[in-house]
CSV table of C-alpha atoms and ligand atoms in Angstrom, one decimal:
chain,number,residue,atom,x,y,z
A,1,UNK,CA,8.1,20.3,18.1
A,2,UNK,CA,4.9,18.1,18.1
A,3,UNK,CA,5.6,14.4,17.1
A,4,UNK,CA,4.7,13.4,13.6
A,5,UNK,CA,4.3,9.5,12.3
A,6,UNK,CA,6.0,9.5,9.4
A,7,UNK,CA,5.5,7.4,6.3
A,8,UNK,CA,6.8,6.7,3.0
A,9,UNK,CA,5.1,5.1,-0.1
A,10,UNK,CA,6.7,2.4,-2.3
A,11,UNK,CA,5.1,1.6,-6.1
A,12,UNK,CA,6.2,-0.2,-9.1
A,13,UNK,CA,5.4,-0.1,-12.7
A,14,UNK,CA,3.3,2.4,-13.8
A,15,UNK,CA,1.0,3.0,-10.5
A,16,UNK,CA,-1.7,4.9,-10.8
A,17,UNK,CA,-1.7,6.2,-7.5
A,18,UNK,CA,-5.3,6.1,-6.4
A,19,UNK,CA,-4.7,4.4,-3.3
A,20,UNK,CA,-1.7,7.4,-2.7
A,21,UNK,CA,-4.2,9.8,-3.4
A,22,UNK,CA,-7.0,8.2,-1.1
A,23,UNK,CA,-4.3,8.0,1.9
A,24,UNK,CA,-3.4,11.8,0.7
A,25,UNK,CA,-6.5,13.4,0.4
A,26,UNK,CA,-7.0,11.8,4.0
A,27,UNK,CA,-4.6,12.5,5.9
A,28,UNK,CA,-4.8,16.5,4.8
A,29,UNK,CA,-8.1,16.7,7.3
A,30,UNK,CA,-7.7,13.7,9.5
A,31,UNK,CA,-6.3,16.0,12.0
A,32,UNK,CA,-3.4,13.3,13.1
A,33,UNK,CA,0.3,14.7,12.3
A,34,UNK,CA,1.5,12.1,9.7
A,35,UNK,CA,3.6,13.5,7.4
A,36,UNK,CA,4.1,11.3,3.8
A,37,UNK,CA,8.4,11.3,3.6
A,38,UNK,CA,8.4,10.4,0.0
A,39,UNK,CA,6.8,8.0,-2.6
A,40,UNK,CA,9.3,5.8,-4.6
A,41,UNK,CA,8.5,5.0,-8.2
A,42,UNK,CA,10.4,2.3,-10.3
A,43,UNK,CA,9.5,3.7,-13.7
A,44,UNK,CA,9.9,7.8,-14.4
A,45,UNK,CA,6.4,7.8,-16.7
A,46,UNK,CA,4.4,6.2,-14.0
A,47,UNK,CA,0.9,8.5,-14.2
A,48,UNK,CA,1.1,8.2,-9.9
A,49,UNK,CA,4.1,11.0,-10.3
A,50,UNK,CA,1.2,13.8,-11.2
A,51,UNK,CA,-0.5,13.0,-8.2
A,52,UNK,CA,2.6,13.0,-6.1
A,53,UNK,CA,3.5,16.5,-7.5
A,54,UNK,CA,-0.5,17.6,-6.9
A,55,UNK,CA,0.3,16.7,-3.1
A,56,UNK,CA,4.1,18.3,-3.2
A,57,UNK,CA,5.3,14.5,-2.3
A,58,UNK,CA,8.7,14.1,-3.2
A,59,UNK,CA,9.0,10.9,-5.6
A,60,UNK,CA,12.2,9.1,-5.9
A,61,UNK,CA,12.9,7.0,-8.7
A,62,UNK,CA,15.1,4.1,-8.0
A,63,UNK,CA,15.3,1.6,-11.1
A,64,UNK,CA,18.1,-0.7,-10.5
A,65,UNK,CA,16.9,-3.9,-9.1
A,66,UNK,CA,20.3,-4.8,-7.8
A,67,UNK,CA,20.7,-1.5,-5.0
A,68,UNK,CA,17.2,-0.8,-5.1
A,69,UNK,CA,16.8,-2.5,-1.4
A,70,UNK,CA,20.4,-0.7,0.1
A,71,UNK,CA,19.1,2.8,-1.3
A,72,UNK,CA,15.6,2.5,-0.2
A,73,UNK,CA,17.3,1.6,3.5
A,74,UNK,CA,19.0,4.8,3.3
A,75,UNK,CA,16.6,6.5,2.6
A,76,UNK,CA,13.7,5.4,5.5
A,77,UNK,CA,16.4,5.5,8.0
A,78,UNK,CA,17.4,9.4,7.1
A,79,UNK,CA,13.7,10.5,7.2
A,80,UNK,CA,12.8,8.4,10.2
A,81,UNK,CA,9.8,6.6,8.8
A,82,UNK,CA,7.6,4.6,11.0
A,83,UNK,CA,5.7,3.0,8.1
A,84,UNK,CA,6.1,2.2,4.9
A,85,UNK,CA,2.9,2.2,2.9
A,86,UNK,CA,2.8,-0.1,-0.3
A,87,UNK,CA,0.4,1.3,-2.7
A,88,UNK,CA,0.9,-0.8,-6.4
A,89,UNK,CA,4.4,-2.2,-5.0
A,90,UNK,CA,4.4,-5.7,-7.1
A,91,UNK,CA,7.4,-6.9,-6.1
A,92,UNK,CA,8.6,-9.0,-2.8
A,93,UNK,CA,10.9,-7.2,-0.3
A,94,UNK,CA,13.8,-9.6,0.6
A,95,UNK,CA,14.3,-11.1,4.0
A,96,UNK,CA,17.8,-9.3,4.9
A,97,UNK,CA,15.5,-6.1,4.0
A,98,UNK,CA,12.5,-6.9,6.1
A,99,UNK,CA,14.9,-7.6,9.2
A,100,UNK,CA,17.0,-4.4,8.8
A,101,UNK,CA,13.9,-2.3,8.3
A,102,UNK,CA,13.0,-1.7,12.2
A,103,UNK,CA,9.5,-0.3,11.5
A,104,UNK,CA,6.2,-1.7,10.1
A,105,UNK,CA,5.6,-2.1,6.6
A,106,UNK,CA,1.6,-2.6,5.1
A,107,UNK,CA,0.2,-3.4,1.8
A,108,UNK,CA,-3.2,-3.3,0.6
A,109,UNK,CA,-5.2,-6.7,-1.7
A,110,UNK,CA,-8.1,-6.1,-3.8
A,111,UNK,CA,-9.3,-9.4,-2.6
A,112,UNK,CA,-10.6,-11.2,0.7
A,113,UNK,CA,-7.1,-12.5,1.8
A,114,UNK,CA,-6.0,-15.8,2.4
A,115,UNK,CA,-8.0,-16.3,-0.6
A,116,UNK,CA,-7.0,-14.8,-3.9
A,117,UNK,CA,-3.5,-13.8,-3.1
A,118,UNK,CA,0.1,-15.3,-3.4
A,119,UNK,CA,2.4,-14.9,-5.9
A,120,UNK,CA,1.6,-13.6,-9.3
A,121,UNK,CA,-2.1,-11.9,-7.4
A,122,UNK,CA,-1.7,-8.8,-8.3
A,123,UNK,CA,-3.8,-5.9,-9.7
A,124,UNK,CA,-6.4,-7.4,-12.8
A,125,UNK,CA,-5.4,-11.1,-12.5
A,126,UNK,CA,-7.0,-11.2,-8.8
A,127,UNK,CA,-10.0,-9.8,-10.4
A,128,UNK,CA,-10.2,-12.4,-13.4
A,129,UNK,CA,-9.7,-14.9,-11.1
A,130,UNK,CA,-12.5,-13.9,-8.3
A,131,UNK,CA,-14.8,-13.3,-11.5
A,132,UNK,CA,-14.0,-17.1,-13.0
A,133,UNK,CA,-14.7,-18.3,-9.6
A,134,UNK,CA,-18.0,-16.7,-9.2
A,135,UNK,CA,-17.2,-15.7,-6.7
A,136,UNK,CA,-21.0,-13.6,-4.9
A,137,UNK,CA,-18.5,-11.4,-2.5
A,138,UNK,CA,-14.9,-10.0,-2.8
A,139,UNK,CA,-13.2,-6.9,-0.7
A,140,UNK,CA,-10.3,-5.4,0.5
A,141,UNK,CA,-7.7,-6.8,3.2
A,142,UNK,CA,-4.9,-4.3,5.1
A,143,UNK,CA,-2.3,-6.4,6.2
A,144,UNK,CA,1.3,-6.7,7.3
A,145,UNK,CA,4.2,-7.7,4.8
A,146,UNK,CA,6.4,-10.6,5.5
A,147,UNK,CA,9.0,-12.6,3.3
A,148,UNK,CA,5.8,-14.4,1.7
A,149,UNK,CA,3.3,-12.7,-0.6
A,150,UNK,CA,0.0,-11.4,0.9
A,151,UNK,CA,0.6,-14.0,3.7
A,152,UNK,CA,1.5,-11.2,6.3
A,153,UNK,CA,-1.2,-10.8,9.7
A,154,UNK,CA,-4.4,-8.7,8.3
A,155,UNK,CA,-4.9,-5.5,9.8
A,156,UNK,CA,-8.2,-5.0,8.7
A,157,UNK,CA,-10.5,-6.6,5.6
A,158,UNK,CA,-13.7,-5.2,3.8
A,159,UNK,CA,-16.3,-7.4,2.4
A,160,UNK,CA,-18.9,-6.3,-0.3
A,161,UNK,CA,-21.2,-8.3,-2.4
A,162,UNK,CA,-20.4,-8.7,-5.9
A,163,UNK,CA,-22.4,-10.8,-7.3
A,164,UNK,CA,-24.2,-7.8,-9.4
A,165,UNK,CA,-20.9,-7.7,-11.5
A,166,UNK,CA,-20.4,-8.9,-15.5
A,167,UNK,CA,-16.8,-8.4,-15.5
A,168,UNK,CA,-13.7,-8.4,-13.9
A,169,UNK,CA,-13.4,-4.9,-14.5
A,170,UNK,CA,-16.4,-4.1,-12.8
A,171,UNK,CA,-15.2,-6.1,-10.2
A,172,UNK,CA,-12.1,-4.3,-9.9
A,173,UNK,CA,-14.1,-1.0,-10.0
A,174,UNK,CA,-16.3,-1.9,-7.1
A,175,UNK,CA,-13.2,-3.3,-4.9
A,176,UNK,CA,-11.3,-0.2,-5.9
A,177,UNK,CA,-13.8,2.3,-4.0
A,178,UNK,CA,-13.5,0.5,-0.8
A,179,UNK,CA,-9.6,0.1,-0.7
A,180,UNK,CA,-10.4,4.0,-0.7
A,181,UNK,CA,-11.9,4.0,2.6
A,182,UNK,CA,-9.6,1.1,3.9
A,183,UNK,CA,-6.3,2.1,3.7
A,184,UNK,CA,-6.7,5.4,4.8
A,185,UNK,CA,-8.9,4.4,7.7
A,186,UNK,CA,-6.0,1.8,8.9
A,187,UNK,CA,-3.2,4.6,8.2
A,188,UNK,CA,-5.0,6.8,10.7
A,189,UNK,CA,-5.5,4.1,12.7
A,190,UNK,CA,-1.5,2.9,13.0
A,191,UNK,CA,-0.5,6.1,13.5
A,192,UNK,CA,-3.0,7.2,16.2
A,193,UNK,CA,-1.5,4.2,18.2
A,194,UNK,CA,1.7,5.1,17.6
A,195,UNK,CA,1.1,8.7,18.8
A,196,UNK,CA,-0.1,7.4,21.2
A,197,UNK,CA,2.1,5.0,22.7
A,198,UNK,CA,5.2,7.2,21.9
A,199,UNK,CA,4.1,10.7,23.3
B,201,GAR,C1,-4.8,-1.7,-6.1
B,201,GAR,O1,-6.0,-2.3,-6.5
B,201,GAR,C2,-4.1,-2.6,-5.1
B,201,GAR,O2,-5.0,-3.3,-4.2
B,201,GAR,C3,-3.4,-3.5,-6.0
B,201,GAR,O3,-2.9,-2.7,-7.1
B,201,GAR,C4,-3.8,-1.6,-7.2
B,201,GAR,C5,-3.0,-0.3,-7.3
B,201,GAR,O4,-3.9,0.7,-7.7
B,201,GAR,N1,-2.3,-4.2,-5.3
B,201,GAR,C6,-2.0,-5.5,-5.5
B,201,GAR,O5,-2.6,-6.2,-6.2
B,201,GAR,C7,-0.9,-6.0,-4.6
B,201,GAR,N2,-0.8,-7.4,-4.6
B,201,GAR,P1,-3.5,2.2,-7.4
B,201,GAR,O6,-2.1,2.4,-8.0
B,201,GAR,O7,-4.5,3.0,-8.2
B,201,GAR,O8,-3.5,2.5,-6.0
C-alpha cells in the first residue's frame, strides 16, 4: 500500500475553517498522498463543521478541558498522524502533551512573527493591533508549536504591503488570502519531505 502523510486538524471556538478548507481544497489536486485523519472542534455549532462534512472529514468534538489533552493523544496515536495542523486552535498545548506527541505539530499567524504574537494574539486583536501601529506591511508566518505562544521556529512567512488599508478588518481580509496560499504550500511541503525521507 503506498505511504500516506497523515494529518489531523485541531480548532477551537467557533472556527470558521477557511484555513481547513484552503489546506483541503489543496491537497485534493496536489498529487502528494496526505490523507486529513480528522479535525477536532471544541464547540458542536462551530460553522468549520459544514466544511468538514463538504470534505467527508471526520470532526470530533472534545469539550472538556480537563481530558481534552489524554483523548486527543489517543486519538493521533490510533490514526498514526505525522502532523497535526492548527487551523483557529486558541489555546496552548501543555508541555507533558508536546513531549508525548512524537510528531510535528504547526500553526499558522496572521502576522509577521516575532512581532504581533504572544499570548492573547489571536484572530482580530492581531489585526487591531498591526492597524494601531501603522504598521505599512503585515503577512503570514508557518511555524512550529512549542510550550510558548507563536514562539515556535518559523517554517515559512509571507509579507504583503498594507499600507492601502482603513481598518483592521481590511487588514485581516488581505492577510487572510495569503495564509491561503501559505499553509497549504508548507503542508505540501512537510509532507513531500517526509515522503521522502521515509519511502
Ligand atoms: C486565521 O487568521 C489564523 O491565522 C488565526 O485565526 C484565523 C482562523 O481562521 N490564528 C491565530 O490567530 C492563532 N494565533 P479560519 O478559521 O478561517 O482558518
Amino acid at each position: 500500500m503506498q505511504k500516506s502523510y497523515n494529518i489531523a486538524f485541531l480548532t477551537s471556538g467557533k472556527s470558521m475553517g477557511s484555513n481547513f478548507e484552503a489546506v483541503m481544497t489543496h491537497i485534493q489536486k496536489c498529487n502528494v498522498p496526505i490523507r486529513a485523519k480528522f479535525l477536532i472542534i471544541t464547540r458542536a455549532d462551530a460553522p468549520i463543521t459544514q466544511r468538514a462534512e463538504k470534505f467527508g472529514v471526520k470532526f470530533i468534538f472534545l469539550d472538556d478541558k480537563k481530558t481534552f489533552e489524554q483523548k486527543l493523544l489517543t486519538f493521533l496515536n490510533k490514526n498514526n498522524v505525522h502532523l497535526i495542523v492548527l487551523a483557529g486552535f486558541m489555546r496552548k498545548l501543555s508541555e507533558d502533551f508536546l513531549q508525548k506527541y512524537p510528531g510535528d505539530i504547526i500553526n499558522i499567524h496572521p502576522a509577521l512573527l516575532p512581532k504581533f504574537g504572544g499570548k492573547g494574539m489571536f484572530g482580530m486583536r492581531v489585526h487591531e493591533e498591526v492597524f494601531q501601529m501603522k504598521e505599512n506591511f503585515s503577512g503570514a508566518s508557518v511555524h512550529y508549536v512549542n510550550e510558548r505562544y507563536d514562539e515556535g521556529k518559523i517554517i515559512a512567512q509571507r509579507k504583503i504591503p498594507i499600507d492601502h488599508c482603513t481598518s483592521a478588518e481590511e487588514i485581516a481580509k488581505e492577510v487572510l488570502k495569503i495564509e491561503h496560499e501559505l499553509y497549504p504550500e508548507v503542508i505540501e511541503k512537510l509532507a513531500r519531505e517526509y515522503l521522502e525521507l521515509y519511502k
